[in-house]
PDB file of C-alpha atoms and ligand atoms in Angstrom:
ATOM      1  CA  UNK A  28       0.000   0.000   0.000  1.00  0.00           C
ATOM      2  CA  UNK A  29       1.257   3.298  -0.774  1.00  0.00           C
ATOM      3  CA  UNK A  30       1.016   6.087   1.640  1.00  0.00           C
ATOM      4  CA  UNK A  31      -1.328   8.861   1.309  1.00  0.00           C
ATOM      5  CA  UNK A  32      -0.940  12.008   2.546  1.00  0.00           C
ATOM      6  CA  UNK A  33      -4.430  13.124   4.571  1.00  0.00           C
ATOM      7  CA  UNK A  34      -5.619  15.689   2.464  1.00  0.00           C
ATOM      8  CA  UNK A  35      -5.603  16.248  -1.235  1.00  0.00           C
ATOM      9  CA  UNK A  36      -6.780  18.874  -4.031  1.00  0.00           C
ATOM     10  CA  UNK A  37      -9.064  17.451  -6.913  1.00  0.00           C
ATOM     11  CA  UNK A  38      -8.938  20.079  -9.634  1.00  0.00           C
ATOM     12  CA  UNK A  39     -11.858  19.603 -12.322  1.00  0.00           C
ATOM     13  CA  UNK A  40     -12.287  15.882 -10.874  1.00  0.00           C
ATOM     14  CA  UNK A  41      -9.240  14.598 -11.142  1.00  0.00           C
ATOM     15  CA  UNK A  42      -7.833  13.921  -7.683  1.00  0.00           C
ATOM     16  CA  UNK A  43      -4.186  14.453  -6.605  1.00  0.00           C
ATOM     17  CA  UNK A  44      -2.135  10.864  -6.338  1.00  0.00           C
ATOM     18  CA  UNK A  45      -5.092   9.298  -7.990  1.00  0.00           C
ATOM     19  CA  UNK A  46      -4.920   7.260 -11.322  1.00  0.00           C
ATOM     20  CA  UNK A  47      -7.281   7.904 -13.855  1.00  0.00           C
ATOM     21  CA  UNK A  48      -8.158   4.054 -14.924  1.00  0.00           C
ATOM     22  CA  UNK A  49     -10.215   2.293 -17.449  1.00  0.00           C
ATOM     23  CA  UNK A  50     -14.013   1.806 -16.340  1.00  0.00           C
ATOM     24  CA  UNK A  51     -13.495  -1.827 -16.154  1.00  0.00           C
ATOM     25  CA  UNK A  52     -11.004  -4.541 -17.572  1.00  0.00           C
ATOM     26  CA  UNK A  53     -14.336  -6.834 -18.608  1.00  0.00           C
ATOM     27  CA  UNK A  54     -14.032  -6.819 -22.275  1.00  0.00           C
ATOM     28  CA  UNK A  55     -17.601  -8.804 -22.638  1.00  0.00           C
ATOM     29  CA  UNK A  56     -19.340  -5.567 -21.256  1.00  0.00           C
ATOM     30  CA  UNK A  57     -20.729  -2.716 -23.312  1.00  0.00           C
ATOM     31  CA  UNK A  58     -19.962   0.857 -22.153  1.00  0.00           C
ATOM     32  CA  UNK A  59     -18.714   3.925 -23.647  1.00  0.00           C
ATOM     33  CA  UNK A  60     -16.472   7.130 -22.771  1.00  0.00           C
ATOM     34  CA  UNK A  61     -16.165   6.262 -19.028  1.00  0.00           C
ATOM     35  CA  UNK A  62     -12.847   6.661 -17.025  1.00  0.00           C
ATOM     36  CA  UNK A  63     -12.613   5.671 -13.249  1.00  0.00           C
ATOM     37  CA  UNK A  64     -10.857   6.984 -10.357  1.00  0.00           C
ATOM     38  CA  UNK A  65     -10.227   4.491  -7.157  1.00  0.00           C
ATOM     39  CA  UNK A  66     -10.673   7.444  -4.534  1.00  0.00           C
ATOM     40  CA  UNK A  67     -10.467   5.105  -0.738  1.00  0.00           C
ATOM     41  CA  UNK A  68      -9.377   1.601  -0.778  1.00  0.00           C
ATOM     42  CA  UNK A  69      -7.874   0.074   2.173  1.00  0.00           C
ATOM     43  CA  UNK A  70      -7.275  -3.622   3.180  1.00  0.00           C
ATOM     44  CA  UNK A  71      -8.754  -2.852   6.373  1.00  0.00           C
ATOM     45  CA  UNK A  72     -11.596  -0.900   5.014  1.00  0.00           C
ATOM     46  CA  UNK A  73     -14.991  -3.679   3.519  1.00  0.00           C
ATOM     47  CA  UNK A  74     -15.727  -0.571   1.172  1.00  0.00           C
ATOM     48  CA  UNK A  75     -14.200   1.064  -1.786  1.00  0.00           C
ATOM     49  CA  UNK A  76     -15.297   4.921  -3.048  1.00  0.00           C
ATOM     50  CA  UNK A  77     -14.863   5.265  -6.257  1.00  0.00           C
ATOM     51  CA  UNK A  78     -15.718   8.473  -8.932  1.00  0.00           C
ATOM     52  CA  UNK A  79     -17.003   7.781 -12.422  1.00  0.00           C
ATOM     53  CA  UNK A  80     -17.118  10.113 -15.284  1.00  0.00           C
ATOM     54  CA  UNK A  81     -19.051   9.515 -18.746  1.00  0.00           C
ATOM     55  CA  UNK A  82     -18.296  12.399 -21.333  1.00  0.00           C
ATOM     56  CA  UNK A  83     -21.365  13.528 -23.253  1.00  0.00           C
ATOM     57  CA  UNK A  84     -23.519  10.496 -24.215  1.00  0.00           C
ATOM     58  CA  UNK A  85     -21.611   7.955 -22.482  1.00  0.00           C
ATOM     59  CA  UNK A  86     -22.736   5.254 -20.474  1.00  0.00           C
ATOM     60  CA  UNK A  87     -21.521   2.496 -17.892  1.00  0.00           C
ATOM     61  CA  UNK A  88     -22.614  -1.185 -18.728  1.00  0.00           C
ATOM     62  CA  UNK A  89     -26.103  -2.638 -17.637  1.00  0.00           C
ATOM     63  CA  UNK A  90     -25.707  -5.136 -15.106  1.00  0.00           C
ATOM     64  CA  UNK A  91     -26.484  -6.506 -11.613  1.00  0.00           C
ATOM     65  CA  UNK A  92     -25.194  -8.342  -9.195  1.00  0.00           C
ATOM     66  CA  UNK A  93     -25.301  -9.271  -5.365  1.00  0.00           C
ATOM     67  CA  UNK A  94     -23.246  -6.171  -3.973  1.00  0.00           C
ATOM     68  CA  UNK A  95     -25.253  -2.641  -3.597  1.00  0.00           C
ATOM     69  CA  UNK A  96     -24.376   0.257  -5.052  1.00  0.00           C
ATOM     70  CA  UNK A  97     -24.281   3.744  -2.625  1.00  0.00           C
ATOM     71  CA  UNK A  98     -24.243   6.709  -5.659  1.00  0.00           C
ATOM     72  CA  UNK A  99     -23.928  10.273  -5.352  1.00  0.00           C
ATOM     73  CA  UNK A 100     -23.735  12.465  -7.967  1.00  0.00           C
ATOM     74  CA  UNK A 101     -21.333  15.383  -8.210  1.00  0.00           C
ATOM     75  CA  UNK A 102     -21.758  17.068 -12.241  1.00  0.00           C
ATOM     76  CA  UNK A 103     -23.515  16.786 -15.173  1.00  0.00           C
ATOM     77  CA  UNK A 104     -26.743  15.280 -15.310  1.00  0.00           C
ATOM     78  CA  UNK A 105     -28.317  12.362 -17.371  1.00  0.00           C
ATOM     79  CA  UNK A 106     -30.597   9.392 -16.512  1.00  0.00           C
ATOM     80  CA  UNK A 107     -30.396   6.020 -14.681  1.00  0.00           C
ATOM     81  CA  UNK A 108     -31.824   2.770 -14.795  1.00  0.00           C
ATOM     82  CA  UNK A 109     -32.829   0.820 -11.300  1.00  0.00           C
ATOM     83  CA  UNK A 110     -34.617  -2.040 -11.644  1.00  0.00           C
ATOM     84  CA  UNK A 111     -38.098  -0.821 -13.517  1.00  0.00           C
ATOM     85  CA  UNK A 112     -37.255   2.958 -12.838  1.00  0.00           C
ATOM     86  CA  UNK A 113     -36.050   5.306 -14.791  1.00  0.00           C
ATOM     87  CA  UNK A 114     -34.758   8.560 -13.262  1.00  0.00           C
ATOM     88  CA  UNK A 115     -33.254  11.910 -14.348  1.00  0.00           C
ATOM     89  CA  UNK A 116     -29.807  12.942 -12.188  1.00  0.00           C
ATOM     90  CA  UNK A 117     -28.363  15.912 -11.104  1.00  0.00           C
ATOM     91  CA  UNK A 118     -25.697  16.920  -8.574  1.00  0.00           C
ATOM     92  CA  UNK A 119     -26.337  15.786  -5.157  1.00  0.00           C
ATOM     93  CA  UNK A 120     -28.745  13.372  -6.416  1.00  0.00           C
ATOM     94  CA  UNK A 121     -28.246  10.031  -4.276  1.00  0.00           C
ATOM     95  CA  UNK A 122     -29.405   6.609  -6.143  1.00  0.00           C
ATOM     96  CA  UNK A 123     -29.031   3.239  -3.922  1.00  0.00           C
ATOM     97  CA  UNK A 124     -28.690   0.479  -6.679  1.00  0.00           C
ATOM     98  CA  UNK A 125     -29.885  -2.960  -4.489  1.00  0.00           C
ATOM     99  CA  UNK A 126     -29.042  -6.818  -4.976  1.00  0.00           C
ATOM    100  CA  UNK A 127     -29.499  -8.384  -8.157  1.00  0.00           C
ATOM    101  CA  UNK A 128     -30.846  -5.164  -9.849  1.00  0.00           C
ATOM    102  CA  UNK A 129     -30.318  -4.654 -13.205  1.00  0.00           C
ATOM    103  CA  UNK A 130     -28.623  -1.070 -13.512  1.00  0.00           C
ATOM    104  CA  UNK A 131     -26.970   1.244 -15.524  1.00  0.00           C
ATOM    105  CA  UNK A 132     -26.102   5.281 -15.832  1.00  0.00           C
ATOM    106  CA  UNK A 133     -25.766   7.535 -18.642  1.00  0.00           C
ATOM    107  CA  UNK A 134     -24.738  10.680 -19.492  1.00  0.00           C
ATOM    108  CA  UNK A 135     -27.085  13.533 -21.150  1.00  0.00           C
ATOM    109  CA  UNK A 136     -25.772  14.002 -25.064  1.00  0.00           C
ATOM    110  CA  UNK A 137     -23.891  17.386 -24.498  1.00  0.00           C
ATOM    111  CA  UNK A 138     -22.802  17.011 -20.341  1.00  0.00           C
ATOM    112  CA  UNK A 139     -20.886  14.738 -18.524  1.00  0.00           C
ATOM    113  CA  UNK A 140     -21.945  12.607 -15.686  1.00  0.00           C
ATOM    114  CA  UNK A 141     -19.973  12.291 -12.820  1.00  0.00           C
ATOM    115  CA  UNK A 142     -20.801  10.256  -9.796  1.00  0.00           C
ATOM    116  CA  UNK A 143     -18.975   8.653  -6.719  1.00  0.00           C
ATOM    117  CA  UNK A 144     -19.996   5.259  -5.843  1.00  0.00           C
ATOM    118  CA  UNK A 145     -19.850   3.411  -2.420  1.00  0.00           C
ATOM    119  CA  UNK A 146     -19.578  -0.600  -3.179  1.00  0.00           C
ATOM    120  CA  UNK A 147     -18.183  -3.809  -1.096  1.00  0.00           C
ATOM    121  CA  UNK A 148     -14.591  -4.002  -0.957  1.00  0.00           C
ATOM    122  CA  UNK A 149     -14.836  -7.786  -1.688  1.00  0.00           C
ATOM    123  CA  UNK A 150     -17.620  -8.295  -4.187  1.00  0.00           C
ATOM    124  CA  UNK A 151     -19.125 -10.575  -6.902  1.00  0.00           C
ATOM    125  CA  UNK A 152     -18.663 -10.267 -10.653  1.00  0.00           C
ATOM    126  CA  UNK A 153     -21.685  -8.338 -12.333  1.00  0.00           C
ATOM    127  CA  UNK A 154     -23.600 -10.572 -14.516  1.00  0.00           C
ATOM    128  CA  UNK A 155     -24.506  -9.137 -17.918  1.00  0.00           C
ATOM    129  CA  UNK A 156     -28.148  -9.185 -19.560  1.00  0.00           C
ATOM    130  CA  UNK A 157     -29.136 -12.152 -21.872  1.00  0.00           C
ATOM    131  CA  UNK A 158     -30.992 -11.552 -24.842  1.00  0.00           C
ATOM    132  CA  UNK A 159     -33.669 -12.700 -23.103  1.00  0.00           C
ATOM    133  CA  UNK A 160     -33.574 -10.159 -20.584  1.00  0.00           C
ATOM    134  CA  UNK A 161     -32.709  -7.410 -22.708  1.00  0.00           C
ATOM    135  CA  UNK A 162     -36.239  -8.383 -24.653  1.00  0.00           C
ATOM    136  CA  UNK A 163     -38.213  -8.447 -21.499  1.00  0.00           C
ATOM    137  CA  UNK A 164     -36.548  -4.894 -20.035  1.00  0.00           C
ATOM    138  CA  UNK A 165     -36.959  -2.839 -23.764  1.00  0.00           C
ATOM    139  CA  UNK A 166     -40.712  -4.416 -23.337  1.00  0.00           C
ATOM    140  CA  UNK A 167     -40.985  -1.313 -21.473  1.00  0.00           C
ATOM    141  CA  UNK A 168     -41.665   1.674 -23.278  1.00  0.00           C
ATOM    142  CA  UNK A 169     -39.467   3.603 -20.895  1.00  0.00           C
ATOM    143  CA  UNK A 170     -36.836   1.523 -20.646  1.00  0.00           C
ATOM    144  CA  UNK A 171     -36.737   1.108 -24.395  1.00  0.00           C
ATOM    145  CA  UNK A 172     -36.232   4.547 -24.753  1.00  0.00           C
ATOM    146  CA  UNK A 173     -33.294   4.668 -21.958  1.00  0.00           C
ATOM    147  CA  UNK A 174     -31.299   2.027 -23.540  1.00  0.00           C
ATOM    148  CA  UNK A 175     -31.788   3.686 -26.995  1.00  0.00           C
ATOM    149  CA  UNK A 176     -30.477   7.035 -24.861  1.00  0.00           C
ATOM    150  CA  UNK A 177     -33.717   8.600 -25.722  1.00  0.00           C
ATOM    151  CA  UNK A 178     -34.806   9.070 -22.708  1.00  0.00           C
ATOM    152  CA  UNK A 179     -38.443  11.145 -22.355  1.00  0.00           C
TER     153      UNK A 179
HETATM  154 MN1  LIG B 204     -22.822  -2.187 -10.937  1.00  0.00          MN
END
Protein backbone atom coordinates (compact mmCIF):
# COMPACT_ATOMS: atom_id res chain seq x y z
CA UNK A 1 0.00 0.00 0.00
CA UNK A 2 1.26 3.30 -0.77
CA UNK A 3 1.02 6.09 1.64
CA UNK A 4 -1.33 8.86 1.31
CA UNK A 5 -0.94 12.01 2.55
CA UNK A 6 -4.43 13.12 4.57
CA UNK A 7 -5.62 15.69 2.46
CA UNK A 8 -5.60 16.25 -1.24
CA UNK A 9 -6.78 18.87 -4.03
CA UNK A 10 -9.06 17.45 -6.91
CA UNK A 11 -8.94 20.08 -9.63
CA UNK A 12 -11.86 19.60 -12.32
CA UNK A 13 -12.29 15.88 -10.87
CA UNK A 14 -9.24 14.60 -11.14
CA UNK A 15 -7.83 13.92 -7.68
CA UNK A 16 -4.19 14.45 -6.61
CA UNK A 17 -2.14 10.86 -6.34
CA UNK A 18 -5.09 9.30 -7.99
CA UNK A 19 -4.92 7.26 -11.32
CA UNK A 20 -7.28 7.90 -13.86
CA UNK A 21 -8.16 4.05 -14.92
CA UNK A 22 -10.22 2.29 -17.45
CA UNK A 23 -14.01 1.81 -16.34
CA UNK A 24 -13.49 -1.83 -16.15
CA UNK A 25 -11.00 -4.54 -17.57
CA UNK A 26 -14.34 -6.83 -18.61
CA UNK A 27 -14.03 -6.82 -22.28
CA UNK A 28 -17.60 -8.80 -22.64
CA UNK A 29 -19.34 -5.57 -21.26
CA UNK A 30 -20.73 -2.72 -23.31
CA UNK A 31 -19.96 0.86 -22.15
CA UNK A 32 -18.71 3.93 -23.65
CA UNK A 33 -16.47 7.13 -22.77
CA UNK A 34 -16.17 6.26 -19.03
CA UNK A 35 -12.85 6.66 -17.02
CA UNK A 36 -12.61 5.67 -13.25
CA UNK A 37 -10.86 6.98 -10.36
CA UNK A 38 -10.23 4.49 -7.16
CA UNK A 39 -10.67 7.44 -4.53
CA UNK A 40 -10.47 5.11 -0.74
CA UNK A 41 -9.38 1.60 -0.78
CA UNK A 42 -7.87 0.07 2.17
CA UNK A 43 -7.27 -3.62 3.18
CA UNK A 44 -8.75 -2.85 6.37
CA UNK A 45 -11.60 -0.90 5.01
CA UNK A 46 -14.99 -3.68 3.52
CA UNK A 47 -15.73 -0.57 1.17
CA UNK A 48 -14.20 1.06 -1.79
CA UNK A 49 -15.30 4.92 -3.05
CA UNK A 50 -14.86 5.26 -6.26
CA UNK A 51 -15.72 8.47 -8.93
CA UNK A 52 -17.00 7.78 -12.42
CA UNK A 53 -17.12 10.11 -15.28
CA UNK A 54 -19.05 9.52 -18.75
CA UNK A 55 -18.30 12.40 -21.33
CA UNK A 56 -21.37 13.53 -23.25
CA UNK A 57 -23.52 10.50 -24.21
CA UNK A 58 -21.61 7.95 -22.48
CA UNK A 59 -22.74 5.25 -20.47
CA UNK A 60 -21.52 2.50 -17.89
CA UNK A 61 -22.61 -1.18 -18.73
CA UNK A 62 -26.10 -2.64 -17.64
CA UNK A 63 -25.71 -5.14 -15.11
CA UNK A 64 -26.48 -6.51 -11.61
CA UNK A 65 -25.19 -8.34 -9.20
CA UNK A 66 -25.30 -9.27 -5.37
CA UNK A 67 -23.25 -6.17 -3.97
CA UNK A 68 -25.25 -2.64 -3.60
CA UNK A 69 -24.38 0.26 -5.05
CA UNK A 70 -24.28 3.74 -2.63
CA UNK A 71 -24.24 6.71 -5.66
CA UNK A 72 -23.93 10.27 -5.35
CA UNK A 73 -23.74 12.46 -7.97
CA UNK A 74 -21.33 15.38 -8.21
CA UNK A 75 -21.76 17.07 -12.24
CA UNK A 76 -23.51 16.79 -15.17
CA UNK A 77 -26.74 15.28 -15.31
CA UNK A 78 -28.32 12.36 -17.37
CA UNK A 79 -30.60 9.39 -16.51
CA UNK A 80 -30.40 6.02 -14.68
CA UNK A 81 -31.82 2.77 -14.79
CA UNK A 82 -32.83 0.82 -11.30
CA UNK A 83 -34.62 -2.04 -11.64
CA UNK A 84 -38.10 -0.82 -13.52
CA UNK A 85 -37.26 2.96 -12.84
CA UNK A 86 -36.05 5.31 -14.79
CA UNK A 87 -34.76 8.56 -13.26
CA UNK A 88 -33.25 11.91 -14.35
CA UNK A 89 -29.81 12.94 -12.19
CA UNK A 90 -28.36 15.91 -11.10
CA UNK A 91 -25.70 16.92 -8.57
CA UNK A 92 -26.34 15.79 -5.16
CA UNK A 93 -28.74 13.37 -6.42
CA UNK A 94 -28.25 10.03 -4.28
CA UNK A 95 -29.40 6.61 -6.14
CA UNK A 96 -29.03 3.24 -3.92
CA UNK A 97 -28.69 0.48 -6.68
CA UNK A 98 -29.89 -2.96 -4.49
CA UNK A 99 -29.04 -6.82 -4.98
CA UNK A 100 -29.50 -8.38 -8.16
CA UNK A 101 -30.85 -5.16 -9.85
CA UNK A 102 -30.32 -4.65 -13.20
CA UNK A 103 -28.62 -1.07 -13.51
CA UNK A 104 -26.97 1.24 -15.52
CA UNK A 105 -26.10 5.28 -15.83
CA UNK A 106 -25.77 7.53 -18.64
CA UNK A 107 -24.74 10.68 -19.49
CA UNK A 108 -27.08 13.53 -21.15
CA UNK A 109 -25.77 14.00 -25.06
CA UNK A 110 -23.89 17.39 -24.50
CA UNK A 111 -22.80 17.01 -20.34
CA UNK A 112 -20.89 14.74 -18.52
CA UNK A 113 -21.94 12.61 -15.69
CA UNK A 114 -19.97 12.29 -12.82
CA UNK A 115 -20.80 10.26 -9.80
CA UNK A 116 -18.97 8.65 -6.72
CA UNK A 117 -20.00 5.26 -5.84
CA UNK A 118 -19.85 3.41 -2.42
CA UNK A 119 -19.58 -0.60 -3.18
CA UNK A 120 -18.18 -3.81 -1.10
CA UNK A 121 -14.59 -4.00 -0.96
CA UNK A 122 -14.84 -7.79 -1.69
CA UNK A 123 -17.62 -8.30 -4.19
CA UNK A 124 -19.12 -10.57 -6.90
CA UNK A 125 -18.66 -10.27 -10.65
CA UNK A 126 -21.69 -8.34 -12.33
CA UNK A 127 -23.60 -10.57 -14.52
CA UNK A 128 -24.51 -9.14 -17.92
CA UNK A 129 -28.15 -9.19 -19.56
CA UNK A 130 -29.14 -12.15 -21.87
CA UNK A 131 -30.99 -11.55 -24.84
CA UNK A 132 -33.67 -12.70 -23.10
CA UNK A 133 -33.57 -10.16 -20.58
CA UNK A 134 -32.71 -7.41 -22.71
CA UNK A 135 -36.24 -8.38 -24.65
CA UNK A 136 -38.21 -8.45 -21.50
CA UNK A 137 -36.55 -4.89 -20.03
CA UNK A 138 -36.96 -2.84 -23.76
CA UNK A 139 -40.71 -4.42 -23.34
CA UNK A 140 -40.99 -1.31 -21.47
CA UNK A 141 -41.67 1.67 -23.28
CA UNK A 142 -39.47 3.60 -20.89
CA UNK A 143 -36.84 1.52 -20.65
CA UNK A 144 -36.74 1.11 -24.39
CA UNK A 145 -36.23 4.55 -24.75
CA UNK A 146 -33.29 4.67 -21.96
CA UNK A 147 -31.30 2.03 -23.54
CA UNK A 148 -31.79 3.69 -26.99
CA UNK A 149 -30.48 7.04 -24.86
CA UNK A 150 -33.72 8.60 -25.72
CA UNK A 151 -34.81 9.07 -22.71
CA UNK A 152 -38.44 11.14 -22.36
MN1 LIG B 1 -22.82 -2.19 -10.94
Amino acid sequence: MTSRPPHRKAKDHRWEGVDLLPYKEDDRALFKSITRQVLFSDPDMHAELRYFEMAPGGFSTLERHVHMHAVLILRGCGHCLVGDEVKSLEPRDLVTVPPMTWHQFRATKGEPLGFICMVNAARDKPQLPTAEDLAKLSSDAKIDAFLRNEPG
